[in-house]
Amino acid sequence: ERRLKEFMQAEIGYFAGMSAQPVELARIFKASTPELAAELILRQLPIHFATRIKHIEALCEWGSVPELVQVRNTLAESFQKLRLLETSATNLEPLTLVIHDQRQRHKAIVPLLGVAMGDLRHRGLVSEADGNKWLDEFLLARISTEMCTLHYIMLVNAGQETQAGRRGIIDPKCDPSEICRQAVVNVQRDPRYRTVPMPVESWVCRKAEKGIEFSFLPQYLLMIVEELIKNSASASVMRTERDSRTSRPKGSSGSGEYPPVCVFVGADDTQVMIEVSDKGGGITSKNFDSIWSYSSTQAPERPSGASSTAEERLGMSWADPLSGLGIKQRLGMGLPLTRLYTQYLGGSLELMSIPGVGVDTFINLKRIDPDEIRARSPPAAAKD
């Protein structure tokens, strides 16, 4: 076991020395069969896991932060399982089992990083700017490998897919207006937001030859939109409750109607845009820049001598790729992580605030043509 550990340490050092860039979306699209996706995973993931391990070890006093140690060990375990895996082009079952296990174990990584960075900043070991840069680099690489493994799993399960035309994570007929409506349904499952009006309107440019459907990744678009709607709904609720406390007559219960969160979807032949608009009071100019900062300077509370998992400490399960979103008081990762996902998908996320009125958030997404991407993409290099 000691020799295996030493061998893996040497392997990690070797793979970390390779050039590790986020896996381009075009390369994921190009891997259109389980076999091609498996090849991409086996070539790219060991490099990325090794690089992220060294990324953690480069942090000052990382070994004194239990959450960073846990993330580092999780990545090391995933690296070892991939490197020791006996693969065969005719039998993908061993790799599939490893990927399922990896995705399950990696669910806690984002919340663990949020707690860890808050701890480091509280102790003065990392500045806000350096912490944001470190998380950007780490999480961008994680986004690409997470999409890569999900793409593989969905291709393997393609025989159970009921939606015609799906290629792994890509839906050639993704309807952004339906995605927004589903996001509203999901947000309104939360009792706090059940009575907040959330109308969705969709429009297509009259001169456009294409409809509102486009090739995209529906599960990721759903999570991005859901996070933005949840933020706006929370602002609407808080403003109404605040106004009720300050303006209601003495002894009145003061339950007022919540201002609506309006969602607009527009499209032409080159892009799809989504706007989430609220009347939650807006963000002051003093606080505006801080919304793009990942972690709070307040350290998480830890009982003396206590040890717990991320789920126990943060009180929820982390089952989705945007794990940790919405837990602003602990992680503060919602908007910056959402923007990172949007940028990786080739889009942009912009926010405009009118202090005292509300916030308008805009998602601009380019139409993706997987066939065109595959046609113009250069062949994968034989050696990365």
CSV table of C-alpha atoms in Angstrom, one decimal:
chain,number,residue,atom,x,y,z
A,1,GLU,CA,0.0,0.0,0.0
A,2,ARG,CA,2.9,2.4,0.8
A,3,ARG,CA,4.5,1.7,-2.6
A,4,LEU,CA,1.1,2.2,-4.3
A,5,LYS,CA,0.8,5.6,-2.6
A,6,GLU,CA,4.3,6.6,-3.6
A,7,PHE,CA,3.6,5.5,-7.2
A,8,MET,CA,0.4,7.5,-7.3
A,9,GLN,CA,2.1,10.6,-5.9
A,10,ALA,CA,4.7,10.3,-8.7
A,11,GLU,CA,1.9,9.9,-11.2
A,12,ILE,CA,0.1,12.9,-9.9
A,13,GLY,CA,3.2,15.0,-10.3
A,14,TYR,CA,3.8,13.7,-13.8
A,15,PHE,CA,0.2,14.4,-15.0
A,16,ALA,CA,0.1,17.8,-13.3
A,17,GLY,CA,3.1,18.8,-15.4
A,18,MET,CA,1.0,18.4,-18.6
A,19,SER,CA,-0.9,21.3,-20.0
A,20,ALA,CA,-4.4,21.3,-18.4
A,21,GLN,CA,-6.9,23.6,-20.0
A,22,PRO,CA,-10.7,23.3,-19.5
A,23,VAL,CA,-12.1,20.7,-21.8
A,24,GLU,CA,-13.6,22.7,-24.7
A,25,LEU,CA,-17.3,22.4,-25.2
A,26,ALA,CA,-16.6,21.6,-28.9
A,27,ARG,CA,-14.5,18.6,-27.9
A,28,ILE,CA,-17.4,17.3,-25.7
A,29,PHE,CA,-19.8,17.7,-28.5
A,30,LYS,CA,-17.5,15.9,-30.9
A,31,ALA,CA,-17.5,12.9,-28.6
A,32,SER,CA,-20.8,11.8,-29.9
A,33,THR,CA,-20.6,8.1,-29.0
A,34,PRO,CA,-20.0,6.4,-25.6
A,35,GLU,CA,-16.6,5.1,-27.0
A,36,LEU,CA,-15.4,8.6,-28.0
A,37,ALA,CA,-16.6,10.1,-24.7
A,38,ALA,CA,-14.8,7.3,-22.8
A,39,GLU,CA,-11.6,8.1,-24.7
A,40,LEU,CA,-11.9,11.8,-23.9
A,41,ILE,CA,-12.5,11.0,-20.2
A,42,LEU,CA,-9.5,8.7,-19.9
A,43,ARG,CA,-7.2,11.2,-21.7
A,44,GLN,CA,-8.4,14.4,-19.9
A,45,LEU,CA,-9.6,13.6,-16.4
A,46,PRO,CA,-6.3,12.3,-14.9
A,47,ILE,CA,-4.6,15.5,-16.1
A,48,HIS,CA,-7.3,17.7,-14.6
A,49,PHE,CA,-7.5,15.8,-11.3
A,50,ALA,CA,-3.7,15.9,-10.9
A,51,THR,CA,-3.6,19.6,-11.7
A,52,ARG,CA,-6.4,20.4,-9.2
A,53,ILE,CA,-4.6,18.5,-6.5
A,54,LYS,CA,-1.5,20.6,-7.1
A,55,HIS,CA,-3.7,23.7,-7.2
A,56,ILE,CA,-4.9,22.9,-3.7
A,57,GLU,CA,-1.4,22.1,-2.4
A,58,ALA,CA,-0.2,25.5,-3.6
A,59,LEU,CA,-2.5,27.3,-1.2
A,60,CYS,CA,-0.9,28.6,2.0
A,61,GLU,CA,-1.5,26.2,5.0
A,62,TRP,CA,-4.0,24.2,3.0
A,63,GLY,CA,-3.3,21.2,5.2
A,64,SER,CA,-4.8,23.0,8.2
A,65,VAL,CA,-8.2,23.3,6.5
A,66,PRO,CA,-10.2,20.0,6.8
A,67,GLU,CA,-12.4,20.9,3.8
A,68,LEU,CA,-9.4,21.3,1.5
A,69,VAL,CA,-7.8,18.1,2.7
A,70,GLN,CA,-11.1,16.3,2.0
A,71,VAL,CA,-11.4,17.8,-1.5
A,72,ARG,CA,-7.7,16.9,-2.2
A,73,ASN,CA,-8.3,13.3,-1.0
A,74,THR,CA,-11.4,13.0,-3.1
A,75,LEU,CA,-9.6,14.0,-6.2
A,76,ALA,CA,-6.7,11.7,-5.4
A,77,GLU,CA,-9.0,8.8,-5.0
A,78,SER,CA,-10.7,9.6,-8.4
A,79,PHE,CA,-7.3,9.9,-10.0
A,80,GLN,CA,-6.1,6.5,-8.7
A,81,LYS,CA,-9.3,4.7,-9.8
A,82,LEU,CA,-9.0,6.0,-13.3
A,83,ARG,CA,-5.3,5.2,-13.6
A,84,LEU,CA,-5.7,1.7,-12.3
A,85,LEU,CA,-8.7,1.0,-14.4
A,86,GLU,CA,-8.4,-1.8,-17.0
A,87,THR,CA,-10.3,-0.5,-20.0
A,88,SER,CA,-11.6,-2.1,-23.1
A,89,ALA,CA,-13.2,-0.5,-26.2
A,90,THR,CA,-15.8,-3.4,-26.2
A,91,ASN,CA,-16.6,-3.2,-22.4
A,92,LEU,CA,-17.3,0.2,-20.9
A,93,GLU,CA,-19.0,-1.1,-17.8
A,94,PRO,CA,-15.9,-0.8,-15.5
A,95,LEU,CA,-15.5,2.9,-16.6
A,96,THR,CA,-19.2,3.5,-16.2
A,97,LEU,CA,-19.1,2.2,-12.6
A,98,VAL,CA,-16.1,4.4,-11.8
A,99,ILE,CA,-17.7,7.5,-13.3
A,100,HIS,CA,-21.0,6.9,-11.4
A,101,ASP,CA,-18.9,6.6,-8.2
A,102,GLN,CA,-16.9,9.7,-9.0
A,103,ARG,CA,-19.9,11.9,-9.6
A,104,GLN,CA,-21.4,10.8,-6.3
A,105,ARG,CA,-18.3,11.5,-4.3
A,106,HIS,CA,-17.7,14.8,-6.1
A,107,LYS,CA,-21.0,16.3,-5.1
A,108,ALA,CA,-19.6,17.8,-1.9
A,109,ILE,CA,-16.6,19.6,-3.6
A,110,VAL,CA,-18.3,23.0,-4.3
A,111,PRO,CA,-19.7,23.5,-0.8
A,112,LEU,CA,-16.5,22.2,0.8
A,113,LEU,CA,-14.5,24.8,-1.2
A,114,GLY,CA,-17.0,27.6,-0.2
A,115,VAL,CA,-16.4,26.8,3.5
A,116,ALA,CA,-12.7,26.4,3.0
A,117,MET,CA,-12.2,29.7,1.2
A,118,GLY,CA,-14.3,31.5,3.8
A,119,ASP,CA,-12.1,30.0,6.5
A,120,LEU,CA,-8.8,31.1,4.7
A,121,ARG,CA,-10.1,34.6,4.2
A,122,HIS,CA,-11.3,34.9,7.8
A,123,ARG,CA,-7.8,33.9,8.9
A,124,GLY,CA,-6.1,36.4,6.6
A,125,LEU,CA,-4.3,33.7,4.6
A,126,VAL,CA,-6.0,34.6,1.3
A,127,SER,CA,-7.2,38.0,0.0
A,128,GLU,CA,-10.6,38.4,-1.6
A,129,ALA,CA,-9.1,38.9,-5.1
A,130,ASP,CA,-6.7,36.0,-4.8
A,131,GLY,CA,-9.5,33.8,-3.5
A,132,ASN,CA,-11.8,34.7,-6.3
A,133,LYS,CA,-9.0,34.0,-8.9
A,134,TRP,CA,-8.2,30.6,-7.3
A,135,LEU,CA,-11.9,29.6,-7.3
A,136,ASP,CA,-12.4,30.8,-10.9
A,137,GLU,CA,-9.5,28.6,-12.1
A,138,PHE,CA,-10.5,25.5,-10.1
A,139,LEU,CA,-14.2,25.7,-10.8
A,140,LEU,CA,-13.9,26.4,-14.5
A,141,ALA,CA,-11.9,23.2,-14.9
A,142,ARG,CA,-14.4,21.4,-12.8
A,143,ILE,CA,-17.3,22.6,-14.9
A,144,SER,CA,-15.7,21.1,-18.1
A,145,THR,CA,-14.9,17.7,-16.6
A,146,GLU,CA,-18.3,17.5,-14.9
A,147,MET,CA,-20.0,18.1,-18.2
A,148,CYS,CA,-17.8,15.6,-19.8
A,149,THR,CA,-18.7,12.8,-17.4
A,150,LEU,CA,-22.4,13.7,-17.5
A,151,HIS,CA,-22.2,13.6,-21.3
A,152,TYR,CA,-20.7,10.1,-21.1
A,153,ILE,CA,-23.3,8.8,-18.7
A,154,MET,CA,-26.2,10.1,-20.9
A,155,LEU,CA,-24.7,8.6,-24.0
A,156,VAL,CA,-24.3,5.2,-22.3
A,157,ASN,CA,-27.9,5.5,-21.2
A,158,ALA,CA,-29.1,6.6,-24.6
A,159,GLY,CA,-31.1,3.5,-25.1
A,160,GLN,CA,-33.4,4.6,-22.3
A,161,GLU,CA,-33.7,8.2,-23.7
A,162,THR,CA,-37.2,9.0,-24.8
A,163,GLN,CA,-36.6,12.4,-26.4
A,164,ALA,CA,-35.8,12.0,-30.0
A,165,GLY,CA,-32.6,13.6,-31.3
A,166,ARG,CA,-30.8,13.9,-27.9
A,167,ARG,CA,-27.0,13.6,-28.1
A,168,GLY,CA,-25.8,13.1,-24.6
A,169,ILE,CA,-26.2,16.4,-22.8
A,170,ILE,CA,-27.2,18.2,-26.0
A,171,ASP,CA,-30.9,18.7,-26.9
A,172,PRO,CA,-31.3,20.1,-30.5
A,173,LYS,CA,-34.8,21.2,-29.6
A,174,CYS,CA,-34.2,22.9,-26.3
A,175,ASP,CA,-37.1,25.3,-25.6
A,176,PRO,CA,-35.8,28.2,-23.4
A,177,SER,CA,-39.3,29.3,-22.5
A,178,GLU,CA,-40.3,25.9,-21.3
A,179,ILE,CA,-37.0,25.8,-19.3
A,180,CYS,CA,-37.9,29.1,-17.6
A,181,ARG,CA,-41.4,27.8,-16.8
A,182,GLN,CA,-40.0,24.7,-15.2
A,183,ALA,CA,-37.5,26.8,-13.2
A,184,VAL,CA,-40.5,28.8,-11.9
A,185,VAL,CA,-42.3,25.6,-10.9
A,186,ASN,CA,-39.1,24.4,-9.1
A,187,VAL,CA,-38.6,27.7,-7.2
A,188,GLN,CA,-42.3,27.9,-6.2
A,189,ARG,CA,-42.0,24.5,-4.5
A,190,ASP,CA,-40.2,26.5,-1.8
A,191,PRO,CA,-43.0,27.7,0.6
A,192,ARG,CA,-41.2,31.0,0.9
A,193,TYR,CA,-41.7,31.8,-2.7
A,194,ARG,CA,-45.0,30.0,-3.5
A,195,THR,CA,-47.1,33.2,-3.6
A,196,VAL,CA,-44.6,35.3,-5.5
A,197,PRO,CA,-46.0,35.9,-9.1
A,198,MET,CA,-43.6,34.7,-11.7
A,199,PRO,CA,-45.0,35.2,-15.2
A,200,VAL,CA,-42.9,34.0,-18.2
A,201,GLU,CA,-43.2,35.6,-21.7
A,202,SER,CA,-41.4,34.5,-24.8
A,203,TRP,CA,-40.9,36.4,-28.1
A,204,VAL,CA,-39.2,35.6,-31.4
A,205,CYS,CA,-37.9,38.3,-33.8
A,206,ARG,CA,-40.3,38.7,-36.7
A,207,LYS,CA,-37.5,38.5,-39.3
A,208,ALA,CA,-36.0,35.4,-37.7
A,209,GLU,CA,-36.2,32.2,-39.7
A,210,LYS,CA,-35.6,30.0,-36.7
A,211,GLY,CA,-38.0,29.5,-33.9
A,212,ILE,CA,-37.3,29.8,-30.2
A,213,GLU,CA,-36.0,26.3,-29.9
A,214,PHE,CA,-32.2,25.8,-30.2
A,215,SER,CA,-29.5,23.3,-29.6
A,216,PHE,CA,-28.4,23.6,-26.0
A,217,LEU,CA,-27.8,21.9,-22.7
A,218,PRO,CA,-31.2,22.0,-20.9
A,219,GLN,CA,-30.2,20.7,-17.5
A,220,TYR,CA,-27.6,23.4,-17.1
A,221,LEU,CA,-29.8,26.2,-18.5
A,222,LEU,CA,-32.5,25.1,-16.0
A,223,MET,CA,-30.1,25.4,-13.1
A,224,ILE,CA,-28.8,28.8,-14.2
A,225,VAL,CA,-32.3,30.3,-14.7
A,226,GLU,CA,-33.5,28.7,-11.4
A,227,GLU,CA,-30.8,30.3,-9.4
A,228,LEU,CA,-31.5,33.8,-10.9
A,229,ILE,CA,-35.3,33.5,-10.3
A,230,LYS,CA,-34.6,32.3,-6.8
A,231,ASN,CA,-32.4,35.4,-6.1
A,232,SER,CA,-35.1,37.7,-7.4
A,233,ALA,CA,-37.9,36.0,-5.5
A,234,SER,CA,-35.9,36.2,-2.3
A,235,ALA,CA,-35.4,40.0,-2.9
A,236,SER,CA,-39.1,40.5,-3.5
A,237,VAL,CA,-40.1,38.6,-0.3
A,238,MET,CA,-37.5,40.5,1.8
A,239,ARG,CA,-38.6,43.9,0.4
A,240,THR,CA,-42.3,43.2,1.1
A,241,GLU,CA,-41.6,42.0,4.6
A,242,ARG,CA,-39.3,45.0,5.3
A,243,ASP,CA,-41.9,47.4,3.9
A,244,SER,CA,-44.7,45.8,5.9
A,245,ARG,CA,-42.7,46.2,9.2
A,246,THR,CA,-42.0,49.8,8.6
A,247,SER,CA,-45.3,51.0,7.2
A,248,ARG,CA,-48.1,48.9,8.7
A,249,PRO,CA,-50.3,50.3,11.5
A,250,LYS,CA,-49.5,49.3,15.0
A,251,GLY,CA,-50.9,45.9,15.8
A,252,SER,CA,-51.5,45.0,12.1
A,253,SER,CA,-50.3,41.7,10.7
A,254,GLY,CA,-49.0,43.5,7.6
A,255,SER,CA,-49.2,40.7,5.0
A,256,GLY,CA,-48.8,42.4,1.6
A,257,GLU,CA,-48.7,41.1,-1.9
A,258,TYR,CA,-45.3,40.3,-3.3
A,259,PRO,CA,-44.1,42.3,-6.4
A,260,PRO,CA,-43.7,39.9,-9.4
A,261,VAL,CA,-40.6,38.4,-10.7
A,262,CYS,CA,-40.9,38.7,-14.5
A,263,VAL,CA,-39.1,36.4,-16.9
A,264,PHE,CA,-38.7,37.4,-20.6
A,265,VAL,CA,-37.3,35.1,-23.3
A,266,GLY,CA,-36.4,36.5,-26.7
A,267,ALA,CA,-34.7,35.0,-29.8
A,268,ASP,CA,-33.4,35.7,-33.3
A,269,ASP,CA,-31.4,33.6,-35.7
A,270,THR,CA,-28.1,34.0,-33.8
A,271,GLN,CA,-28.9,34.3,-30.1
A,272,VAL,CA,-31.4,33.6,-27.3
A,273,MET,CA,-31.7,36.1,-24.4
A,274,ILE,CA,-33.4,35.6,-21.1
A,275,GLU,CA,-34.2,38.5,-18.7
A,276,VAL,CA,-35.2,38.0,-15.0
A,277,SER,CA,-36.6,41.2,-13.6
A,278,ASP,CA,-37.7,42.0,-10.1
A,279,LYS,CA,-38.8,44.9,-7.9
A,280,GLY,CA,-36.9,43.8,-4.8
A,281,GLY,CA,-35.3,47.1,-4.1
A,282,GLY,CA,-32.1,46.7,-6.1
A,283,ILE,CA,-28.5,46.6,-4.9
A,284,THR,CA,-26.7,49.7,-3.7
A,285,SER,CA,-23.6,50.9,-5.5
A,286,LYS,CA,-21.6,50.2,-2.4
A,287,ASN,CA,-22.5,46.5,-2.4
A,288,PHE,CA,-22.7,46.0,-6.2
A,289,ASP,CA,-19.1,44.7,-6.8
A,290,SER,CA,-19.3,42.3,-3.9
A,291,ILE,CA,-22.0,40.2,-5.6
A,292,TRP,CA,-19.4,38.7,-7.9
A,293,SER,CA,-17.2,37.7,-5.0
A,294,TYR,CA,-17.3,34.0,-4.1
A,295,SER,CA,-16.8,33.6,-0.4
A,296,SER,CA,-17.9,35.5,2.7
A,297,THR,CA,-15.3,36.8,5.1
A,298,GLN,CA,-17.3,35.2,7.9
A,299,ALA,CA,-15.8,31.9,8.9
A,300,PRO,CA,-18.2,29.0,9.3
A,301,GLU,CA,-19.1,28.0,12.9
A,302,ARG,CA,-17.4,24.9,14.1
A,303,PRO,CA,-18.2,23.4,17.6
A,304,SER,CA,-15.0,22.7,19.5
A,305,GLY,CA,-13.6,19.3,18.5
A,306,ALA,CA,-16.5,18.6,16.1
A,307,SER,CA,-16.0,16.9,12.8
A,308,SER,CA,-18.7,16.6,10.2
A,309,THR,CA,-19.4,16.1,6.5
A,310,ALA,CA,-20.4,18.9,4.2
A,311,GLU,CA,-24.0,17.7,4.2
A,312,GLU,CA,-24.2,17.7,8.0
A,313,ARG,CA,-22.5,21.1,8.3
A,314,LEU,CA,-24.5,22.8,5.6
A,315,GLY,CA,-27.7,20.9,6.1
A,316,MET,CA,-28.6,19.8,2.6
A,317,SER,CA,-27.7,17.3,-0.2
A,318,TRP,CA,-25.5,18.4,-3.1
A,319,ALA,CA,-26.9,16.4,-6.0
A,320,ASP,CA,-26.5,18.8,-8.9
A,321,PRO,CA,-23.6,20.3,-10.8
A,322,LEU,CA,-24.3,23.8,-9.3
A,323,SER,CA,-24.0,22.3,-5.8
A,324,GLY,CA,-24.0,25.0,-3.2
A,325,LEU,CA,-26.0,27.7,-5.0
A,326,GLY,CA,-28.5,29.6,-2.8
A,327,ILE,CA,-26.6,29.1,0.5
A,328,LYS,CA,-25.4,32.7,0.4
A,329,GLN,CA,-24.8,33.0,4.1
A,330,ARG,CA,-22.3,30.1,4.1
A,331,LEU,CA,-21.0,30.0,0.5
A,332,GLY,CA,-21.8,33.1,-1.4
A,333,MET,CA,-21.1,31.3,-4.6
A,334,GLY,CA,-24.4,31.6,-6.4
A,335,LEU,CA,-24.0,34.5,-8.9
A,336,PRO,CA,-20.2,34.1,-9.6
A,337,LEU,CA,-20.6,30.3,-10.2
A,338,THR,CA,-23.7,30.8,-12.3
A,339,ARG,CA,-21.8,33.4,-14.4
A,340,LEU,CA,-18.9,30.9,-14.8
A,341,TYR,CA,-21.2,28.3,-16.1
A,342,THR,CA,-22.8,30.8,-18.5
A,343,GLN,CA,-19.4,31.9,-19.8
A,344,TYR,CA,-18.2,28.3,-20.3
A,345,LEU,CA,-21.4,27.7,-22.4
A,346,GLY,CA,-20.3,30.6,-24.6
A,347,GLY,CA,-22.8,33.1,-23.2
A,348,SER,CA,-22.7,36.1,-20.9
A,349,LEU,CA,-24.5,37.0,-17.7
A,350,GLU,CA,-25.0,40.7,-16.9
A,351,LEU,CA,-26.8,42.4,-14.1
A,352,MET,CA,-28.3,45.9,-13.9
A,353,SER,CA,-29.5,47.3,-10.6
A,354,ILE,CA,-31.6,50.4,-10.0
A,355,PRO,CA,-31.2,51.2,-6.3
A,356,GLY,CA,-34.6,51.4,-4.6
A,357,VAL,CA,-36.3,49.7,-7.5
A,358,GLY,CA,-35.0,46.3,-8.5
A,359,VAL,CA,-32.6,44.2,-10.5
A,360,ASP,CA,-32.6,43.1,-14.1
A,361,THR,CA,-30.4,40.1,-15.0
A,362,PHE,CA,-29.7,39.2,-18.6
A,363,ILE,CA,-28.5,35.9,-20.0
A,364,ASN,CA,-27.2,36.1,-23.6
A,365,LEU,CA,-26.7,32.7,-25.2
A,366,LYS,CA,-25.3,32.0,-28.7
A,367,ARG,CA,-27.1,29.4,-30.7
A,368,ILE,CA,-25.1,26.2,-30.8
A,369,ASP,CA,-24.9,24.0,-33.9
A,370,PRO,CA,-23.3,20.7,-32.8
A,371,ASP,CA,-23.0,19.5,-36.5
A,372,GLU,CA,-21.2,22.7,-37.4
A,373,ILE,CA,-18.9,22.5,-34.4
A,374,ARG,CA,-17.9,19.0,-35.2
A,375,ALA,CA,-17.3,19.9,-38.9
A,376,ARG,CA,-15.0,22.8,-38.0
A,377,SER,CA,-13.3,21.4,-34.9
A,378,PRO,CA,-9.7,20.2,-35.4
A,379,PRO,CA,-9.1,16.5,-34.6
A,380,ALA,CA,-8.0,15.8,-31.1
A,381,ALA,CA,-4.3,15.7,-30.6
A,382,ALA,CA,-2.8,12.3,-30.1
A,383,LYS,CA,-1.0,13.4,-26.9
A,384,ASP,CA,-2.2,16.2,-24.6
